[in-house]
PDB file of C-alpha atoms in Angstrom:
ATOM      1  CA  UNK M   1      -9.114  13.335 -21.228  1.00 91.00           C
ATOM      2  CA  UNK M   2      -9.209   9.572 -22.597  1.00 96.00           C
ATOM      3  CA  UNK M   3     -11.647   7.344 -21.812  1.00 98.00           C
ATOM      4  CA  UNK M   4     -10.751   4.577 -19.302  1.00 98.00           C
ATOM      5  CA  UNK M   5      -9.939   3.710 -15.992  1.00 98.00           C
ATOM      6  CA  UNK M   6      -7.748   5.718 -14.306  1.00 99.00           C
ATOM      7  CA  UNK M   7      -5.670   4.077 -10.982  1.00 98.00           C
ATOM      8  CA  UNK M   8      -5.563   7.028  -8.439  1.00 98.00           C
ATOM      9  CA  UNK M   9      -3.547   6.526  -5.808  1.00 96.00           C
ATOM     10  CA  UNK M  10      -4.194   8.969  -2.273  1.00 96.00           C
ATOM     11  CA  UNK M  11      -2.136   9.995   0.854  1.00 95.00           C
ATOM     12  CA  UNK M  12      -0.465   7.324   3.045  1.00 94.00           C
ATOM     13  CA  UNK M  13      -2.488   8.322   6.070  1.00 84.00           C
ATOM     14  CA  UNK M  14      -2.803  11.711   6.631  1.00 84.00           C
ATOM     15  CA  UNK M  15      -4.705  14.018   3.411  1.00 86.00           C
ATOM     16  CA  UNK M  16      -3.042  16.979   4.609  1.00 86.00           C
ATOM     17  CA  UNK M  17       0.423  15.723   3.012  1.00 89.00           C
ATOM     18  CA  UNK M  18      -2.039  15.945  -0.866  1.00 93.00           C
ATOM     19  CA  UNK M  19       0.209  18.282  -2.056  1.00 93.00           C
ATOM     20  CA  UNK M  20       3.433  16.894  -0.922  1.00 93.00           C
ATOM     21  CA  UNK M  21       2.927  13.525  -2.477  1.00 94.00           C
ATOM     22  CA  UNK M  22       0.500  13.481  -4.830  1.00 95.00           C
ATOM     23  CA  UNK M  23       1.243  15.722  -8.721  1.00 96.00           C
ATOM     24  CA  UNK M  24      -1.292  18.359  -9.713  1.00 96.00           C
ATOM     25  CA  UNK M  25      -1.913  16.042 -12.891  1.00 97.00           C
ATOM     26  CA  UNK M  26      -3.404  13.678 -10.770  1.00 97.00           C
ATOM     27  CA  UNK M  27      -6.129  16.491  -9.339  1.00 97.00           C
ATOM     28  CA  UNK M  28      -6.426  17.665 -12.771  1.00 97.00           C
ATOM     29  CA  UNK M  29      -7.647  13.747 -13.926  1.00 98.00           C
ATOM     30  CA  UNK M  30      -9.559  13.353 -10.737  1.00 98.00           C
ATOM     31  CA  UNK M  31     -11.633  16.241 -10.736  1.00 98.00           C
ATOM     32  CA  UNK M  32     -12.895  14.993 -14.174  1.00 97.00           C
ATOM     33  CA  UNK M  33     -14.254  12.056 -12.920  1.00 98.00           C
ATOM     34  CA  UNK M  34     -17.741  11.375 -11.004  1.00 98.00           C
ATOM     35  CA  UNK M  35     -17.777   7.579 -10.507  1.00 98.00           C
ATOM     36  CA  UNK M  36     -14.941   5.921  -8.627  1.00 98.00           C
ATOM     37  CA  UNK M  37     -14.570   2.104  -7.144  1.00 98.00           C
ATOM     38  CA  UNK M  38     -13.381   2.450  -3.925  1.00 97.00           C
ATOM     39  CA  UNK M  39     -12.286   0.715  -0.506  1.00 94.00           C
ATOM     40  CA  UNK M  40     -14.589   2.784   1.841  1.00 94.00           C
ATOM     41  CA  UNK M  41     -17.000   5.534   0.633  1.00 96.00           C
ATOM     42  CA  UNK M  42     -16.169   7.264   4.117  1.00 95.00           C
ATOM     43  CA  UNK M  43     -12.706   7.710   3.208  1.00 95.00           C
ATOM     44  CA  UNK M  44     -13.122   7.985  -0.410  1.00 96.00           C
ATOM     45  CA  UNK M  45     -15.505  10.863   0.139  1.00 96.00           C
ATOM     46  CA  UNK M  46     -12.972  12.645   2.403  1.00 95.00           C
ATOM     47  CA  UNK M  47      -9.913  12.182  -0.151  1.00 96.00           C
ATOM     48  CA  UNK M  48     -12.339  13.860  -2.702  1.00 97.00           C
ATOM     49  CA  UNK M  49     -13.686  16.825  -0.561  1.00 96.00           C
ATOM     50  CA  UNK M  50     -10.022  17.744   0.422  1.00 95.00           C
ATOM     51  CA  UNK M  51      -8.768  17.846  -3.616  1.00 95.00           C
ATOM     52  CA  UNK M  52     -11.523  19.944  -3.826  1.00 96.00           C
ATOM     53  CA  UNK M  53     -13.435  18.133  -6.331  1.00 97.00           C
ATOM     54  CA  UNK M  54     -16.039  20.627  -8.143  1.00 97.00           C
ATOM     55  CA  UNK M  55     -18.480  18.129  -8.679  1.00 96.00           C
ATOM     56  CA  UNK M  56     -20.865  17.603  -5.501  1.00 96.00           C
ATOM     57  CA  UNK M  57     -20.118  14.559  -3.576  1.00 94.00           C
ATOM     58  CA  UNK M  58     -23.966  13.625  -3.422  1.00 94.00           C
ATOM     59  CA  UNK M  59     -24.172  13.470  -7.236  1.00 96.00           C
ATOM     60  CA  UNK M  60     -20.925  11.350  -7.545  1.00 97.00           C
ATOM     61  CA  UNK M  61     -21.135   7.479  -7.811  1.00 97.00           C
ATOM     62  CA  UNK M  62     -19.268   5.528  -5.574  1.00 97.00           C
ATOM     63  CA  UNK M  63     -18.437   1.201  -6.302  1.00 96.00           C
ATOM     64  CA  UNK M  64     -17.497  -0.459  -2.886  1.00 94.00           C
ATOM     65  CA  UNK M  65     -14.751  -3.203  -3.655  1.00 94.00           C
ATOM     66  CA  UNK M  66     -13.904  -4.993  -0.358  1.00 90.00           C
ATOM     67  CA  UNK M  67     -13.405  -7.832   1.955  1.00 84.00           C
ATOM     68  CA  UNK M  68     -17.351  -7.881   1.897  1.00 86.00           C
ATOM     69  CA  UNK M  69     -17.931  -6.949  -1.953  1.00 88.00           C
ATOM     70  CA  UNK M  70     -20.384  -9.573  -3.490  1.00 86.00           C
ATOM     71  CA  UNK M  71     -17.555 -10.199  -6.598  1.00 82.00           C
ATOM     72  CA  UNK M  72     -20.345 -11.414  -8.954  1.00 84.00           C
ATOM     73  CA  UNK M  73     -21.829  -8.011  -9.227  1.00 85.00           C
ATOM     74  CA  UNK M  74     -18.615  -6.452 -10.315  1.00 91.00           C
ATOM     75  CA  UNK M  75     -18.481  -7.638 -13.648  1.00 90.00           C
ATOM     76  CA  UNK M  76     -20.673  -4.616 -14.406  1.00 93.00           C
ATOM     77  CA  UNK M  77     -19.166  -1.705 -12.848  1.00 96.00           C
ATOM     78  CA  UNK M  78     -17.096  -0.771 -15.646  1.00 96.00           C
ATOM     79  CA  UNK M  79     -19.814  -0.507 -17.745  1.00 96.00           C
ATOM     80  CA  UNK M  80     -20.189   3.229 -17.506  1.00 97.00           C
ATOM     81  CA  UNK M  81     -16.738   3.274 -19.480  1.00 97.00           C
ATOM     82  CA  UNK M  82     -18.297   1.415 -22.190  1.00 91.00           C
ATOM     83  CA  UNK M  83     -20.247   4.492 -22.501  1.00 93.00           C
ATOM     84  CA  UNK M  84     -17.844   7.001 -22.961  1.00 95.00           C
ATOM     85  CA  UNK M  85     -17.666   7.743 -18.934  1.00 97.00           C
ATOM     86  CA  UNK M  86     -14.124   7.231 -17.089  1.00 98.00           C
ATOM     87  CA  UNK M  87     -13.887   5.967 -13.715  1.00 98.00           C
ATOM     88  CA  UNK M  88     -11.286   6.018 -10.991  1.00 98.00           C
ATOM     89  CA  UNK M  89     -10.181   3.257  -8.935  1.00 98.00           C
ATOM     90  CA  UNK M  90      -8.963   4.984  -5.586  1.00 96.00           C
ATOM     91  CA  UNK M  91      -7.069   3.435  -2.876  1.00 92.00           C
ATOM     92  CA  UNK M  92      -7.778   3.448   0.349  1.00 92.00           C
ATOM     93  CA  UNK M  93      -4.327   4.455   0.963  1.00 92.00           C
ATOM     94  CA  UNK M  94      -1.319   5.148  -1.474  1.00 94.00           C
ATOM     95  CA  UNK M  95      -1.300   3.332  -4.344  1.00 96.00           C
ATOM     96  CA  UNK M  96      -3.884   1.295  -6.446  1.00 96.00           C
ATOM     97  CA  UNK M  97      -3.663  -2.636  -6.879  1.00 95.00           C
ATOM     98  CA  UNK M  98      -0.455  -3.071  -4.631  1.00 92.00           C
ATOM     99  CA  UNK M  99      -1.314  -4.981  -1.393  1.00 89.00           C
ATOM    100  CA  UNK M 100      -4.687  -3.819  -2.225  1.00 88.00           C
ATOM    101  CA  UNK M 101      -7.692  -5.055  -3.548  1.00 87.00           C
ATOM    102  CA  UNK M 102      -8.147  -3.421  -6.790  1.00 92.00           C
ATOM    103  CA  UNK M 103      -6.193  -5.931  -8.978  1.00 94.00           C
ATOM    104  CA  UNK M 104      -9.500  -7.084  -9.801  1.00 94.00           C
ATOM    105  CA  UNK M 105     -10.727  -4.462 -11.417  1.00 96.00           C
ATOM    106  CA  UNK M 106      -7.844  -3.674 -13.470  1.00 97.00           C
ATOM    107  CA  UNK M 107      -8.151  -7.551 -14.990  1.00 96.00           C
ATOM    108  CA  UNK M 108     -11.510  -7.035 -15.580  1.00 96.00           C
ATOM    109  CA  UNK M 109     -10.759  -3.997 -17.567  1.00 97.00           C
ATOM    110  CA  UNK M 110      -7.827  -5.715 -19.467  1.00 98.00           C
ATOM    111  CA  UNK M 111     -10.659  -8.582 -20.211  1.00 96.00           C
ATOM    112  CA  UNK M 112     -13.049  -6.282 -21.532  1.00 96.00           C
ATOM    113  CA  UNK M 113     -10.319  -4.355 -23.583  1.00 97.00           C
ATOM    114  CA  UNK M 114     -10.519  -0.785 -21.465  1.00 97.00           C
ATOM    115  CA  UNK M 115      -7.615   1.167 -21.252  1.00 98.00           C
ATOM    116  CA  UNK M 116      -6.083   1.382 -18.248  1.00 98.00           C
ATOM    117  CA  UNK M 117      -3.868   4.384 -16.878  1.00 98.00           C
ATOM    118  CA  UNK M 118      -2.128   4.288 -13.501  1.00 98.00           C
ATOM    119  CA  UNK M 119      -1.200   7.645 -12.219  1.00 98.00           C
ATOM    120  CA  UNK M 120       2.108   8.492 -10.178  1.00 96.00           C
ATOM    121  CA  UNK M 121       1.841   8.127  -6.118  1.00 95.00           C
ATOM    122  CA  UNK M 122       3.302   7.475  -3.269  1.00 95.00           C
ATOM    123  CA  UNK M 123       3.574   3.600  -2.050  1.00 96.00           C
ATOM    124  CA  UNK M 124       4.841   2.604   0.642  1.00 96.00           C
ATOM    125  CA  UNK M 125       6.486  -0.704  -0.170  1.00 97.00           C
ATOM    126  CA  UNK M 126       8.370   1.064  -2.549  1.00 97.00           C
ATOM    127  CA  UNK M 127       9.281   4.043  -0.186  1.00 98.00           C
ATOM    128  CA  UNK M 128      10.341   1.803   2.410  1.00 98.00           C
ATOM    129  CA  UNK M 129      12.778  -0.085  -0.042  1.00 98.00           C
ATOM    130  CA  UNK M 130      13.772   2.826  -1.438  1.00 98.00           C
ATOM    131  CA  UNK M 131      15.138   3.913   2.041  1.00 98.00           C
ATOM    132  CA  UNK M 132      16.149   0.857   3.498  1.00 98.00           C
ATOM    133  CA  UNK M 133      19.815   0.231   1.861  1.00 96.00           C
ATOM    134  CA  UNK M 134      18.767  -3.315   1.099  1.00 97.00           C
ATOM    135  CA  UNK M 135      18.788  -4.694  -2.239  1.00 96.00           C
ATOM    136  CA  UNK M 136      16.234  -2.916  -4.946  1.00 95.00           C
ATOM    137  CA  UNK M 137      17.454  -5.535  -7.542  1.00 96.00           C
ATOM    138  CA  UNK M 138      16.085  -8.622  -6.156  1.00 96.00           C
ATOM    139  CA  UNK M 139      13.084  -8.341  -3.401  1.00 97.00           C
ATOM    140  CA  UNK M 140      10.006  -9.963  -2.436  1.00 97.00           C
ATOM    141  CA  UNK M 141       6.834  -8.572  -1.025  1.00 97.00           C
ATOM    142  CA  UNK M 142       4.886 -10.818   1.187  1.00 97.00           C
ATOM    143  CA  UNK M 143       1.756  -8.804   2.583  1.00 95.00           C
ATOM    144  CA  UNK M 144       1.328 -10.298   6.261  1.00 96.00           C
ATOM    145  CA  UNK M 145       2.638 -13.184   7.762  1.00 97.00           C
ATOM    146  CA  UNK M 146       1.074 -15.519   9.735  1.00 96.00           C
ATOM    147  CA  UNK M 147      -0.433 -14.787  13.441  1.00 93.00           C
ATOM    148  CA  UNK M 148      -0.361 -17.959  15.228  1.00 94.00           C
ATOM    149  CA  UNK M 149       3.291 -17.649  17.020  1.00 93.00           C
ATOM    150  CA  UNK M 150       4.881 -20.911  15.714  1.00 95.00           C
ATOM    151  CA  UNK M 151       4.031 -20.026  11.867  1.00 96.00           C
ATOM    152  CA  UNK M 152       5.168 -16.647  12.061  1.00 96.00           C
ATOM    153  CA  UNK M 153       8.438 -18.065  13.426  1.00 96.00           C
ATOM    154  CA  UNK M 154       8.695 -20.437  10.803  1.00 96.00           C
ATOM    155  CA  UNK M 155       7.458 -17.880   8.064  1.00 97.00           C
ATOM    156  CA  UNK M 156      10.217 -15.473   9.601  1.00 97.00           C
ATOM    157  CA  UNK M 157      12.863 -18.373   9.522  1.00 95.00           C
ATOM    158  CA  UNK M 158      12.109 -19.071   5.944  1.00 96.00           C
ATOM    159  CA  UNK M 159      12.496 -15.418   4.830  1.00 97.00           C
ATOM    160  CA  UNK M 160      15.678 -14.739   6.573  1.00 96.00           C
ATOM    161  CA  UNK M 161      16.844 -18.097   4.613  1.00 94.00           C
ATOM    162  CA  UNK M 162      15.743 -16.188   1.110  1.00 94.00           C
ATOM    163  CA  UNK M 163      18.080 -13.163   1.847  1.00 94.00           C
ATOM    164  CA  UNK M 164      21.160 -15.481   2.521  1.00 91.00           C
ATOM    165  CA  UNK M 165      20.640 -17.942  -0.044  1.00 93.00           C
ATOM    166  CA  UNK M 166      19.481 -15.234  -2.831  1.00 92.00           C
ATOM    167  CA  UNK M 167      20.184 -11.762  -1.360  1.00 93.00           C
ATOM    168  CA  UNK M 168      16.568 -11.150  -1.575  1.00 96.00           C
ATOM    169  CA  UNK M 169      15.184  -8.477   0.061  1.00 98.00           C
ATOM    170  CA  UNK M 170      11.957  -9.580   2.200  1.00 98.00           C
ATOM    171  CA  UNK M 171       9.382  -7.256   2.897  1.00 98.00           C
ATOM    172  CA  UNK M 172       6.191  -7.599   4.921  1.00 98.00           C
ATOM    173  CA  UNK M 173       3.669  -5.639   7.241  1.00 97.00           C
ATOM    174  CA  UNK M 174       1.460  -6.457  10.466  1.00 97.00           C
ATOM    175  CA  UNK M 175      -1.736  -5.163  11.184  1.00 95.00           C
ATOM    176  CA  UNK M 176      -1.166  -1.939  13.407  1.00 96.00           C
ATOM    177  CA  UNK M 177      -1.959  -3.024  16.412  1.00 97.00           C
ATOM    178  CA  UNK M 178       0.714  -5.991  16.335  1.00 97.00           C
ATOM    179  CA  UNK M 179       3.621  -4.444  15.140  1.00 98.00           C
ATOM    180  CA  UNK M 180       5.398  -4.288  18.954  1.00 97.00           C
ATOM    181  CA  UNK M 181       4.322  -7.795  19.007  1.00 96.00           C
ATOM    182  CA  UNK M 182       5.899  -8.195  15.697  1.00 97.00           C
ATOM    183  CA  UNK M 183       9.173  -6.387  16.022  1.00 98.00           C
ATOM    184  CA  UNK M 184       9.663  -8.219  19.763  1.00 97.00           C
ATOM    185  CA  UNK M 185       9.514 -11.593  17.920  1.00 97.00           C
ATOM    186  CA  UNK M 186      11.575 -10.361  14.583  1.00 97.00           C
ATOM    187  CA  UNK M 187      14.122  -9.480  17.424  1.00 97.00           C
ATOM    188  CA  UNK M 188      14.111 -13.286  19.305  1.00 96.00           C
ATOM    189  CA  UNK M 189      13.992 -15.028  16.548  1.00 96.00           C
ATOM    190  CA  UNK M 190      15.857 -13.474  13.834  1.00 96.00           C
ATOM    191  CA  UNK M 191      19.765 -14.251  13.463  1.00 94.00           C
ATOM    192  CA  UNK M 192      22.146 -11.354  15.156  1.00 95.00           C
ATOM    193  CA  UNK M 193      23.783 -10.466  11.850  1.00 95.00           C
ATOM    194  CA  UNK M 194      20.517 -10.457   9.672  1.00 97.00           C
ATOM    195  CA  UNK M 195      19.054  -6.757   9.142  1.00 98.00           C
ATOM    196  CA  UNK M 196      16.425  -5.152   9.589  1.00 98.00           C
ATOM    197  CA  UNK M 197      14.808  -2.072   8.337  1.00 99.00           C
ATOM    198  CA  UNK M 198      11.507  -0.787  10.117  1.00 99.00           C
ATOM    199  CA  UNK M 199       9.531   2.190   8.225  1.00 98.00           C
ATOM    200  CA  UNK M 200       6.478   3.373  10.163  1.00 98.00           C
ATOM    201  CA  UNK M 201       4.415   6.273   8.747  1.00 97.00           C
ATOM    202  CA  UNK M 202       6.096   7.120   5.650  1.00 97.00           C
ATOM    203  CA  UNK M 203       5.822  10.862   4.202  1.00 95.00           C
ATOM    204  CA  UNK M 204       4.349  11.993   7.695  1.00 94.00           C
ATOM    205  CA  UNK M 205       5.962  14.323   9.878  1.00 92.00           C
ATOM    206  CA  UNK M 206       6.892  11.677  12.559  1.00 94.00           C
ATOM    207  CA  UNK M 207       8.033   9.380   9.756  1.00 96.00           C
ATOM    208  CA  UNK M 208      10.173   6.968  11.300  1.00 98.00           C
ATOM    209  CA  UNK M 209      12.390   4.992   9.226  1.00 98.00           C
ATOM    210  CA  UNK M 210      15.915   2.443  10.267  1.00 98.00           C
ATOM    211  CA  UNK M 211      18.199  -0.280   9.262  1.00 98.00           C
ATOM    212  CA  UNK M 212      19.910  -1.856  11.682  1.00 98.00           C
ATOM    213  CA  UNK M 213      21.010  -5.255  12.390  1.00 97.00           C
ATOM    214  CA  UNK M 214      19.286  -7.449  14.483  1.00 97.00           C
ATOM    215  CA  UNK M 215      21.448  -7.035  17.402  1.00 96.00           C
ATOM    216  CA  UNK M 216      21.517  -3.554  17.593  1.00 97.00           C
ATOM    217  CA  UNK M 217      17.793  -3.638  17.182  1.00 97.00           C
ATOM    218  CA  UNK M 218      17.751  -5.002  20.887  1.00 93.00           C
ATOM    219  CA  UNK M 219      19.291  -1.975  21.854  1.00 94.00           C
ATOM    220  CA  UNK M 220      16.551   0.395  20.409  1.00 94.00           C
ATOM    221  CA  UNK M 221      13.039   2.013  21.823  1.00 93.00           C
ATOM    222  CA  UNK M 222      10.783   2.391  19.771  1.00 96.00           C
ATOM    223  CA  UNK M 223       6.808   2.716  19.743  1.00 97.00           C
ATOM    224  CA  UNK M 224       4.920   1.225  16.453  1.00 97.00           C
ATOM    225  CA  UNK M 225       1.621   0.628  17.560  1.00 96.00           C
ATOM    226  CA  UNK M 226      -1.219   1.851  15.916  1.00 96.00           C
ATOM    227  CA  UNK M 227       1.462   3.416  13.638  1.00 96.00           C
ATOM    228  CA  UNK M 228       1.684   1.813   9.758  1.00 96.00           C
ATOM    229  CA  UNK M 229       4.990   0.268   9.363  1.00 98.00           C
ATOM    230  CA  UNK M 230       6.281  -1.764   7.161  1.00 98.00           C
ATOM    231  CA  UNK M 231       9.269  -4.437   7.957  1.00 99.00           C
ATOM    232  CA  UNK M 232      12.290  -5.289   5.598  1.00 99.00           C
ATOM    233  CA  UNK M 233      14.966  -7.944   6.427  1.00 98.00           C
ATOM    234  CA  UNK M 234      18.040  -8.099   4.197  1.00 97.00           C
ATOM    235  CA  UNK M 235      22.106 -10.042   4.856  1.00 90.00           C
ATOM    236  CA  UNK M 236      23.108  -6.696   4.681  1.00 64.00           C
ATOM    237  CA  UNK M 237      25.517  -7.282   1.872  1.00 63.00           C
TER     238      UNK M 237
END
């Protein structure tokens, strides 16, 4: 296997799906690496111990990269590949570097001339797109809009003016726990005509994905808290 630092994307949410979503080439690559940057050890160690990694977890290395990562010390964990050692970069969930906070470490290792190879997995952005009917040509990702109630209604005003003006797909997500909260208000706010495509736990068994138009979305129960969901508004044309 090539030196470098391999992008290693995991589940979206639930590790018993491994083998549904994720190749065998990426367990192959995995289990030949013993140092990995990751999210949350707690997590990362779980991923690990359910691909059956042979190495012991106690004599693996993990690098925390997060909200409360001191950034000037991570200049040297790629070091180890300047050695002849590869490392993983392993998302917390799905795939590397995409609304994520590895992006980091993959300029790092483009600064430092390290190869860098990402490996196939599931992402839910993409999914979600994928499944939606809206545009795939021409879409725009916008990771979470504001919480105060008069921004998000003016950030949710502004991206329903993208898809008319450039039949743009808009995508975005809320934090769990708000996305009733953020459906309710997609629903008041939003014009009748505009749609809407809401895809909550992608590749699980309850996987819950639909496109409807605003409207009709009045019409519909539907339960999406605590549930990872993402939120896509299109014209429809």
């Amino acid at each position: 296997m090539e030196t470098g630092l391999y992008l290693i994307p995991t589940t979206l949410g639930d590790f018993n799906t491994v083998e549904k979503v994720l190749p065998d080439y990426n367990v192959q690559v995995t289990h030949n690496i013993k140092i990995f940057i990751v999210e949350q050890v707690r997590t990362a160690r779980r991923f690990l111990k359910r691909i059956k990694h042979p190495i012991e977890i106690d004599n693996m290395t993990f690098l925390e990269l997060n909200k409360h990562t001191d950034y000037s010390k991570i200049t040297n964990y790629l070091n180890p590949i300047e050695n002849g050692e590869s490392i993983g970069l392993l998302s917390e969930a799905g795939t590397p570097c995409i609304a994520d906070p590895g992006a980091v470490i993959v300029k790092l290792a483009h600064e430092k001339s390290i190869k860098v190879f990402p490996l196939i997995g599931p992402n839910s952005i993409i999914l979600s797109l994928m499944a939606s009917g809206f545009n795939g040509q021409n879409f725009s990702f916008h990771g979470y809009l504001p919480v105060e109630k008069s921004q998000r209604v003016k950030s949710l005003q502004k991206l329903e003016s993208f898809c008319s003006v450039n039949n743009q797909t808009q995508i975005f997500i809320e934090t769990p726990y708000r996305n009733n909260a953020m459906l309710a208000s997609i629903i008041k706010n939003c014009k009748k005509q505009t749609m809407l495509c809401v895809a909550s736990n992608i590749s699980l068994d309850n996987q819950y994905i639909k496109s409807l138009s605003i409207s009709q979305w009045g019409k519909e129960k539907v339960d999406l808290d605590k549930k990872p969901t993402i939120f896509l508004l299109s014209t429809g044309d």
